[in-house]
XYZ file of C-alpha atoms in Angstrom:
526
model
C 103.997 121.971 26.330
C 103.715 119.093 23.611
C 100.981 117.553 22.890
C 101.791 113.766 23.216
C 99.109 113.100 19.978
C 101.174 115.662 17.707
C 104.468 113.785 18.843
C 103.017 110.505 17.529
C 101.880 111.412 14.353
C 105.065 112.407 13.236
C 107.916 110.460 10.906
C 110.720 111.024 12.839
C 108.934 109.599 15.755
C 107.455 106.600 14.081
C 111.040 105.423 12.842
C 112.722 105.830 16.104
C 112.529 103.002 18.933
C 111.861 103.308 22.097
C 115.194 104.127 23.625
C 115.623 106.749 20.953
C 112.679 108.209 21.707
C 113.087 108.715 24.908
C 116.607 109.795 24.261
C 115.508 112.588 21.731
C 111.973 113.649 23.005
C 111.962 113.173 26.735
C 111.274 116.320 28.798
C 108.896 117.564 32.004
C 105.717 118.106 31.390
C 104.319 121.795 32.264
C 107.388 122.712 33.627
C 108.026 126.417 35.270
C 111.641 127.447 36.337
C 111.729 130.842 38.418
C 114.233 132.997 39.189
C 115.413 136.595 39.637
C 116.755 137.814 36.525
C 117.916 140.919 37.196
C 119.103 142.307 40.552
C 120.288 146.029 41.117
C 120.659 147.271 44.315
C 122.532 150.964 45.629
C 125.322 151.466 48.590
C 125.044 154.492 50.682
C 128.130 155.995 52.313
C 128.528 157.863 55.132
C 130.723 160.548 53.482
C 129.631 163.395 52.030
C 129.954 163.237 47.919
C 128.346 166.471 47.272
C 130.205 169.345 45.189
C 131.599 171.450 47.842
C 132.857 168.603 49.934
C 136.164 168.676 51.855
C 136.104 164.891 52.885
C 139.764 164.040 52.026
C 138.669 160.410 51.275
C 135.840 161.663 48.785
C 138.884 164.091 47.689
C 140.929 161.065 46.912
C 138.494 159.098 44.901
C 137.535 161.797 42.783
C 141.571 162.616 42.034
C 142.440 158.862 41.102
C 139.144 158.432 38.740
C 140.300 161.649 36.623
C 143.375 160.121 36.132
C 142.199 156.906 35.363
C 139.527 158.389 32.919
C 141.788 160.589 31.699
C 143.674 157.571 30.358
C 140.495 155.941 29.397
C 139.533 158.557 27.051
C 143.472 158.294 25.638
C 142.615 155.379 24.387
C 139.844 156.099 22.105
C 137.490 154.248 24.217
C 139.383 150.862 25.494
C 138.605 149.640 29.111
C 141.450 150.521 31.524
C 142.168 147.572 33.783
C 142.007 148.449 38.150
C 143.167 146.717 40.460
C 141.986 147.557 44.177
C 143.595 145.621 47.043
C 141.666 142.627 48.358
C 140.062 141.601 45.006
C 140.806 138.721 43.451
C 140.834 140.282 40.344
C 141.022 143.656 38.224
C 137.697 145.352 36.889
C 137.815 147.241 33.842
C 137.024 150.448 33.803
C 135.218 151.348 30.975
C 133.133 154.502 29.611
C 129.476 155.426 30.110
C 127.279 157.095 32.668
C 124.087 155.628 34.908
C 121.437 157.330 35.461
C 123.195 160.806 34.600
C 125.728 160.805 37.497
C 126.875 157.616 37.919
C 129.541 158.175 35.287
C 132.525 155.776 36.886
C 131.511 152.667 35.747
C 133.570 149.391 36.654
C 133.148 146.146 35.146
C 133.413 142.544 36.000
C 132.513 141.302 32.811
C 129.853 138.741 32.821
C 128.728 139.127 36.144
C 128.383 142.674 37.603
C 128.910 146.159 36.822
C 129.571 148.782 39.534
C 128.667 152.469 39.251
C 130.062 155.785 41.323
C 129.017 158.941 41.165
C 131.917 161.106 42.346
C 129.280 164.268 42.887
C 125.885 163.570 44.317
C 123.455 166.217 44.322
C 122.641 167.921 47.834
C 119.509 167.303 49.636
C 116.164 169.019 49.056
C 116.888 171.089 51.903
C 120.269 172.022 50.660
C 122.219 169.881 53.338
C 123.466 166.137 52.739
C 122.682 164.578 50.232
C 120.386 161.122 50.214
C 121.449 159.822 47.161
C 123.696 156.784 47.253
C 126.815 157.054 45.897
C 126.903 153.403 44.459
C 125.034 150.984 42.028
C 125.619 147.796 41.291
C 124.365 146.023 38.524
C 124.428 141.996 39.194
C 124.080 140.831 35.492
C 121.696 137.424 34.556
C 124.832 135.071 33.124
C 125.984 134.981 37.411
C 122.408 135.109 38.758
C 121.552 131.762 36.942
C 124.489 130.024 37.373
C 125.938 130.937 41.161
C 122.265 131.862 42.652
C 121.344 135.420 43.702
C 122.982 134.932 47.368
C 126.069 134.095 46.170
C 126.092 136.733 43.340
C 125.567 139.599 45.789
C 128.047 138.292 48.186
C 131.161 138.120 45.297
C 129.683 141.604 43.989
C 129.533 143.318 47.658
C 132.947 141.777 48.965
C 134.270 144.403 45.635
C 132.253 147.017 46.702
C 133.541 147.134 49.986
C 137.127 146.387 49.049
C 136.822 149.593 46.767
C 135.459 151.478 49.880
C 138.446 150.426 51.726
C 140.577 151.390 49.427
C 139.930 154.993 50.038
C 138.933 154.907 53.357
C 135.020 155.088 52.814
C 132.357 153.466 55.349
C 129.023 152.208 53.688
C 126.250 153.616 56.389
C 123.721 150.928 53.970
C 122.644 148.727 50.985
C 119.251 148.742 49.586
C 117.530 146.653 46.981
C 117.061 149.628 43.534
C 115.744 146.848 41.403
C 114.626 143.265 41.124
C 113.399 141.082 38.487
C 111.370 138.315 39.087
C 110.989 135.921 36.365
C 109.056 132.465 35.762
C 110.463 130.524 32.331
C 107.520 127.877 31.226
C 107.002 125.170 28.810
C 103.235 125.566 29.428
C 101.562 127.135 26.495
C 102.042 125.382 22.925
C 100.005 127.641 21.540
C 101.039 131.169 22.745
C 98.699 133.257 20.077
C 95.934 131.350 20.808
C 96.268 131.662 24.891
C 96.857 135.922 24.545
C 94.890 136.665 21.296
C 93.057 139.922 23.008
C 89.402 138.591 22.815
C 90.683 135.754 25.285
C 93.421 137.833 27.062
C 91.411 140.788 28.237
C 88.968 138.178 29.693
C 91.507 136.504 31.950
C 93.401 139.244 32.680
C 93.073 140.927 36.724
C 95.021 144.138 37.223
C 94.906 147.812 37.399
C 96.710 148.730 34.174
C 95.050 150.398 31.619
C 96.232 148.891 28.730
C 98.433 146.196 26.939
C 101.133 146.453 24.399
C 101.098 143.243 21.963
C 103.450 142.519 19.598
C 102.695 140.108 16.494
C 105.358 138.591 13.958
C 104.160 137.090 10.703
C 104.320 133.113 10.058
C 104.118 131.723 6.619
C 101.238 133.743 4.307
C 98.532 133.669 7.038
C 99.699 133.194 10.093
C 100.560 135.462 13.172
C 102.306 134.582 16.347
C 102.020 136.787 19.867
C 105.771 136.978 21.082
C 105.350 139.668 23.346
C 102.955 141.071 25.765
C 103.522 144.288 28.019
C 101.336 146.149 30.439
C 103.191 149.477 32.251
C 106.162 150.998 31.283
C 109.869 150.634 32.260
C 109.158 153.238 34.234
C 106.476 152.343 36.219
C 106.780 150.522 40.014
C 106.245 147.603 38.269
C 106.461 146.541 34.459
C 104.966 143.196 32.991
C 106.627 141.715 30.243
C 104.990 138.392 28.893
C 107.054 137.265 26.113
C 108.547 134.307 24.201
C 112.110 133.811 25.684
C 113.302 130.964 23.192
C 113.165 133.667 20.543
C 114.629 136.798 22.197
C 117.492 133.923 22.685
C 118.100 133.457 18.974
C 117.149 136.607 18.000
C 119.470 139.254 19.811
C 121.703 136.259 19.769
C 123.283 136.275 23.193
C 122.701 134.009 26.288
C 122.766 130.520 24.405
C 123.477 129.059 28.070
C 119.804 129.464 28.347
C 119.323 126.167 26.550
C 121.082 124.620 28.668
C 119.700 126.009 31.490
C 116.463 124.910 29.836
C 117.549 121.402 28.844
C 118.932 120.609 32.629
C 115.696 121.459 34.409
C 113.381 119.510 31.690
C 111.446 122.513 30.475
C 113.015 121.725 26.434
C 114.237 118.255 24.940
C 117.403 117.188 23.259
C 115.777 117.921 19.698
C 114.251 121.372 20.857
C 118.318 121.673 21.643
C 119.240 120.612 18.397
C 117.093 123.111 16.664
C 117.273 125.813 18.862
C 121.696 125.809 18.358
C 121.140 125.781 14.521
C 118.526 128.795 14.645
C 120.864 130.357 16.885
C 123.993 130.037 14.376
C 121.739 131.651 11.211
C 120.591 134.403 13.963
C 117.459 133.711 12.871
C 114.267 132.443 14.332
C 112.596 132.416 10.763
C 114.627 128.992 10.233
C 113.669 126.967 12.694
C 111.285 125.302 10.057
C 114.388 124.301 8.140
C 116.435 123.385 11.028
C 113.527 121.026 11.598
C 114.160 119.619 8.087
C 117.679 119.410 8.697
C 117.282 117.413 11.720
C 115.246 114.660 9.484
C 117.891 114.473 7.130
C 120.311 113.359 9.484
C 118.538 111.382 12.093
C 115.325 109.780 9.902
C 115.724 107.010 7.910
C 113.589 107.563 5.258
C 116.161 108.456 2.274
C 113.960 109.930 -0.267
C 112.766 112.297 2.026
C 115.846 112.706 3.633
C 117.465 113.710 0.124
C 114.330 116.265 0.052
C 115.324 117.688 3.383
C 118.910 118.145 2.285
C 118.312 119.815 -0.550
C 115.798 122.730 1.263
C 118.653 123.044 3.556
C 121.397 123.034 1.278
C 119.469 125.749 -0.567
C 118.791 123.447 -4.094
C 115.012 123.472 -3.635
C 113.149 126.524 -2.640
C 110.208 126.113 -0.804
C 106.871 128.734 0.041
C 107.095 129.248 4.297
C 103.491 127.435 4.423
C 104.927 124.480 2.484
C 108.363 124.086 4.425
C 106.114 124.636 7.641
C 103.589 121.641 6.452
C 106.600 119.322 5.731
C 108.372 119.780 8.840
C 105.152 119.478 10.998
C 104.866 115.965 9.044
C 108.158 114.975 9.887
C 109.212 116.589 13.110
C 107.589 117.296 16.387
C 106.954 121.183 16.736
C 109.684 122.042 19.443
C 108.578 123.519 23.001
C 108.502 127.066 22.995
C 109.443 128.815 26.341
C 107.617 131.699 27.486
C 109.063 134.089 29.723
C 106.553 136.001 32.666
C 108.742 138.924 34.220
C 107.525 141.021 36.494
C 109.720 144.488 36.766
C 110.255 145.914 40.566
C 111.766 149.494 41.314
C 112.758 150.792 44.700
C 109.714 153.126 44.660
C 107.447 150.032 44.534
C 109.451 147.610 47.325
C 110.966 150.173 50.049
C 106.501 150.358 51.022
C 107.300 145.955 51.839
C 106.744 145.495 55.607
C 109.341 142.967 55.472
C 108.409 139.956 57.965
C 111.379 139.173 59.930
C 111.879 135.366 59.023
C 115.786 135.405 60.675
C 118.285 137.699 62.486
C 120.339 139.164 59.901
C 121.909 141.729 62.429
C 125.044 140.239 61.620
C 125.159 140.748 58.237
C 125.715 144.568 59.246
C 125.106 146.818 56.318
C 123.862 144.293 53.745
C 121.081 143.218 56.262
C 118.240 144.934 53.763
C 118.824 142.641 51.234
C 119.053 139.764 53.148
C 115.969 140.186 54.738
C 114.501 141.344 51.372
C 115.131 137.813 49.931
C 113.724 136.307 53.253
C 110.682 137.558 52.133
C 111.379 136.873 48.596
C 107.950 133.580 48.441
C 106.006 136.476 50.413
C 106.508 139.227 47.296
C 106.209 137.283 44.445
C 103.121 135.503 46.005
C 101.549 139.633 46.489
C 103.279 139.987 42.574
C 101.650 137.379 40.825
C 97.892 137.507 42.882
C 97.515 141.144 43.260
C 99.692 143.377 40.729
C 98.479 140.940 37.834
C 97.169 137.943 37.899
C 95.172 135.202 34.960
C 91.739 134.036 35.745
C 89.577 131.459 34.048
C 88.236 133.428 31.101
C 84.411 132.443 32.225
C 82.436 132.231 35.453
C 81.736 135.098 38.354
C 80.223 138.238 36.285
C 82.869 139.703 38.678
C 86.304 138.533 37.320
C 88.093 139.391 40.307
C 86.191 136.589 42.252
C 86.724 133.956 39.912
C 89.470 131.199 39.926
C 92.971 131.279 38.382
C 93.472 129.539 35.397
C 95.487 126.418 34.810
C 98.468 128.596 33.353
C 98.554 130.837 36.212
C 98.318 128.344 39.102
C 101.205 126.304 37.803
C 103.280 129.655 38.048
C 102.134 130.240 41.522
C 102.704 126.592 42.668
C 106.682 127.023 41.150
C 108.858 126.246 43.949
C 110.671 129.133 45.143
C 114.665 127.996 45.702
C 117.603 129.862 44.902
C 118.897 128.788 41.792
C 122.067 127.611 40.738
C 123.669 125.269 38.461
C 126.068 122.631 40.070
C 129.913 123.146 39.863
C 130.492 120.434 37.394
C 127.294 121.730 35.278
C 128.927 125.591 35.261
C 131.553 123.811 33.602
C 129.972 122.293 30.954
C 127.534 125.515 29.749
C 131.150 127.369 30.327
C 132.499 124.370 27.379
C 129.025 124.881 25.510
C 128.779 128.112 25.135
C 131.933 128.675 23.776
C 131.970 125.924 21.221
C 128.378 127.430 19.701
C 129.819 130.750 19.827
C 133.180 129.607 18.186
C 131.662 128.294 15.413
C 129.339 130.823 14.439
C 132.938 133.083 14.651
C 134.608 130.522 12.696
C 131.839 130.586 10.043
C 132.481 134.169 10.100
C 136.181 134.237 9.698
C 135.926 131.963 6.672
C 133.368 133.712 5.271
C 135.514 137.158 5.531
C 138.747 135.109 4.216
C 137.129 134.127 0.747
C 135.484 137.746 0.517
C 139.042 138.991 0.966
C 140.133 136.782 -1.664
C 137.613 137.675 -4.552
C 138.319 141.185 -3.710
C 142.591 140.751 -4.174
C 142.530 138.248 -6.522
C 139.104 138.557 -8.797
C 136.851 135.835 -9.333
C 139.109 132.599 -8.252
C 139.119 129.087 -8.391
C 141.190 128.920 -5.170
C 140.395 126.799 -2.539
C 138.888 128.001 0.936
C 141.829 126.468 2.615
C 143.942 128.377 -0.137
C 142.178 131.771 0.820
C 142.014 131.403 4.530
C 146.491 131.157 4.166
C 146.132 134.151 1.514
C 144.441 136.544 4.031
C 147.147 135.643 6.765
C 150.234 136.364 4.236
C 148.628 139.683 3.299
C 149.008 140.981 6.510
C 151.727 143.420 7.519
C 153.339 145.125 10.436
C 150.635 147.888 11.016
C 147.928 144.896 10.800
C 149.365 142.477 13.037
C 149.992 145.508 15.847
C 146.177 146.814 15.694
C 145.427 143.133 16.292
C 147.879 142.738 18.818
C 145.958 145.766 20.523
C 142.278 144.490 19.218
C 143.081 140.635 20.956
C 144.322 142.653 24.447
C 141.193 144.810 24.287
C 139.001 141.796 23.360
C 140.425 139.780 26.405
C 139.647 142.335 28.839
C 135.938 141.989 27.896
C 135.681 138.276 28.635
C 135.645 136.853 32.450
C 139.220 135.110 33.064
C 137.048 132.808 35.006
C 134.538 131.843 32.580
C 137.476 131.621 29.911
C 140.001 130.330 32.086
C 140.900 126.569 30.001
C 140.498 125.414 26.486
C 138.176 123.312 25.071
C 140.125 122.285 21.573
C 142.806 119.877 21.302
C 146.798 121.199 20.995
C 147.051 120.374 17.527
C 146.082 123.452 16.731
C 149.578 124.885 17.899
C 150.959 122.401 15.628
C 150.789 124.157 12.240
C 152.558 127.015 10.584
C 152.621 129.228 7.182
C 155.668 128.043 5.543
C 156.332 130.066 1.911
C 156.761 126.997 -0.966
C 159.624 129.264 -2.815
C 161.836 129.560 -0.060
C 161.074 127.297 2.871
C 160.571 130.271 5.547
C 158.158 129.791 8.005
C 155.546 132.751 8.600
C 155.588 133.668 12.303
C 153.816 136.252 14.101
C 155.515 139.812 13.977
C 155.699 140.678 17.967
C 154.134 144.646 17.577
């Protein structure tokens, strides 16, 4: 969270009125958004998948995945489109193996992945086996924006569509893994609140230690992004870690921000600087994105003229000076921490789940649904007795004293299913795609001028004059591995997340045309 006093004291903030102020710095205070983040959970049929089976449905699965595989691997690698009857849609089938049998895996990009195992190992006593025969993998992009209800319902109707397909009966569903996740403004001063001589003293739990991870800021300076106690491995894992940054880093999930900006937990400038760290890839610039936002919103024109020219690369500056000159004209921006807490199936199938509702009728999927009944009930037992923040002084014994600020906020989050609102999918849909288009556009540029200096030497072309150069060089054998490269591309995107255009239709309004001879360039059908 800001602090009001360092909002104040800024230039930016002095210049603006009161209506732009509220416009560009307005946000909710000590603000927590939760969610789960992740959600796996494993179907059991009632056939028997083991090696020596002679269940002609099991028979006929295994036969029509060798073919399709077989074609897979002709392909080098591409994702073979299936279509099962009763699905609104194909799933790709694409290579790659879960979990070391699970090697059918079928994909609906952006929002689930479904793994078979054709062959299940037998049981410990050498009859049936108890493994299930089916993962699926409900990915974060559809958690956040359809709600975790809704996600399993669209990712079960394929499963059992697929079952149908060859005759199968699911005997059960079961919960294999659940994230739970809390995403906070809270802490505006992250290295401070887990430096290890205050961390260990807040800290209530049974593991034994803590992995911390530091990065470097300006010549002196250290920041604590990450913070992890167990392994991946483990029941439960704890990751503590600064979300904002994984964001812009790994560069994927922009709809994050917003997510973010939505619920209040960043502002329209923490927006502004978070999309332009997020086209450089780089975290290390949000000093100078900071800068750049003074030089086009303050109004002070010598110092806007500074700004430009740090941006625009003219003036170099040390990271502890660019840092001092954008905390005197900008507001820091809100950083937003991420607390995830990790749950196998080895740690939940010991909940004695309290029946809240009859979910009889939900048949096989009634585990889950009575899992997420009880949903308030498990992260309350997560977040008070797995691990849990206490004041850092007080009781001798720590377990006896009261939380601290941080951690009751987190507790007190409302617990709701969330999900963006129909017209809101829309617009992240529209946003997303315009940040990631021009970060691609950047890049195609980029490659076009590269292409020229290495054709045509050093040049005095223009970049519009390189960009048609590039197109002209290409050939038959380039415009068919495109032709392939666009299909295969398009099979990795959701037709639903993709499914109308956000740019005008001038676009289709332009051709090549050669200057000698009049012809117009067209595309060579492959």
């Amino acid at each position: 969270m800001l602090d009001k006093r360092v909002l104040t004291d800024t230039k930016i903030y002095q210049e603006f009125n009161d209506t732009d102020r509220e416009y560009w710095f307005d946000f909710k205070k000590n603000k927590f958004l939760h969610n789960i983040d992740t959600f796996y959970y494993s179907v059991k049929l009632l056939e028997d998948f083991t090696d020596d089976t002679k269940d002609a449905a099991v028979l006929k699965l295994r036969q029509f995945f060798d073919k399709k595989k077989s074609l897979l691997a002709s392909r080098h690698g591409e994702s073979v489109p299936v279509y099962f009857p009763g699905c609104d849609r194909s799933l790709n089938l694409r290579s790659g193996v879960f979990a070391g049998f699970f090697n059918v895996c079928l994909e609906n990009p952006e929002w689930f992945d479904i793994f078979i195992a054709p062959v299940v190992p037998h049981g410990s006593d050498g009859g049936l086996s108890v493994t299930c025969e089916i993962v699926v993998q409900i990915r974060s992009y559809m958690l956040w924006m359809y709600g975790v209800h809704e996600s399993f319902e669209r990712s079960y109707s394929f499963v059992e569509q697929i079952c149908n397909s060859f005759g199968l009966h699911i005997a059960y569903c079961q919960e294999n893994r659940i994230d739970y996740c809390w995403h906070s403004n809270y802490l505006s001063n992250p290295e401070k609140f887990f430096a290890p001589e205050n961390f260990y003293k807040m800290r209530v739990d049974r593991f034994k230690d803590a992995l911390m991870h530091t990065a470097k800021v300006g010549s002196e300076g250290y920041e604590i992004d990450y913070v992890a106690m167990g392994k991946r491995s483990d029941k439960v894992f704890i990751r503590i870690y600064l979300k904002s940054k994984e964001v812009i880093e790994k560069n994927y999930k922009p709809w994050f921000f917003k997510v973010w900006l939505f619920n209040g937990l960043i502002n329209r400038y923490d927006l502004y600087c978070y999309e332009e760290c997020y086209k450089k890839h780089s975290w290390e610039y949000l000093d100078t994105a900071r800068l750049k936002y003074y030089s086009e919103y303050g109004t002070d024109q010598k110092l806007q003229k500074q700004c430009r020219a740090v941006v625009e690369g003219q003036v170099t500056m040390s990271p502890d000076m660019l840092h001092k000159l954008a905390d005197a004209l900008t507001p820091k921006v809100n950083l937003i921490m991420n607390v995830e807490y990790q749950t196998m199936r080895k740690h939940s199938k010991t909940y004695q789940l309290v029946p809240f509702r009859d979910n009889s009728s939900k048949l096989t999927a009634q585990r889950i649904y009575d899992y997420l009944d009880n949903r308030k009930i498990i992260a309350d037992y997560l977040t008070q007795y797995v691990f849990r923040m206490v004041k850092p002084d007080g009781d001798v014994n720590k377990s006896r004293r009261d939380l601290c600020a941080f951690w009751s906020a987190l507790r007190s989050c409302r617990m709701v299913d969330v999900n963006v609102r129909t017209k809101d999918v829309k617009l992240i849909r529209q946003y997303c795609r315009k940040l990631n288009s021009e970060i691609m556009k950047k890049r195609v540029i980029n490659a076009a001028i590269t292409l020229g200096i290495y054709t045509r030497g050093i040049n005095q072309d223009t970049v519009v004059q390189d960009c048609v150069e590039a197109l002209c060089q290409l050939n038959d054998n380039d415009i068919h591995d495109a032709f392939r490269y666009k299909k295969k591309k398009a099979r990795q995107f959701n037709a639903s997340e993709l499914a109308e255009t956000y740019v005008s239709s001038d676009t289709h309004e332009y051709q090549v045309v050669n200057i000698n001879t009049g012809e117009l360039l067209t595309d060579i059908i492959p």
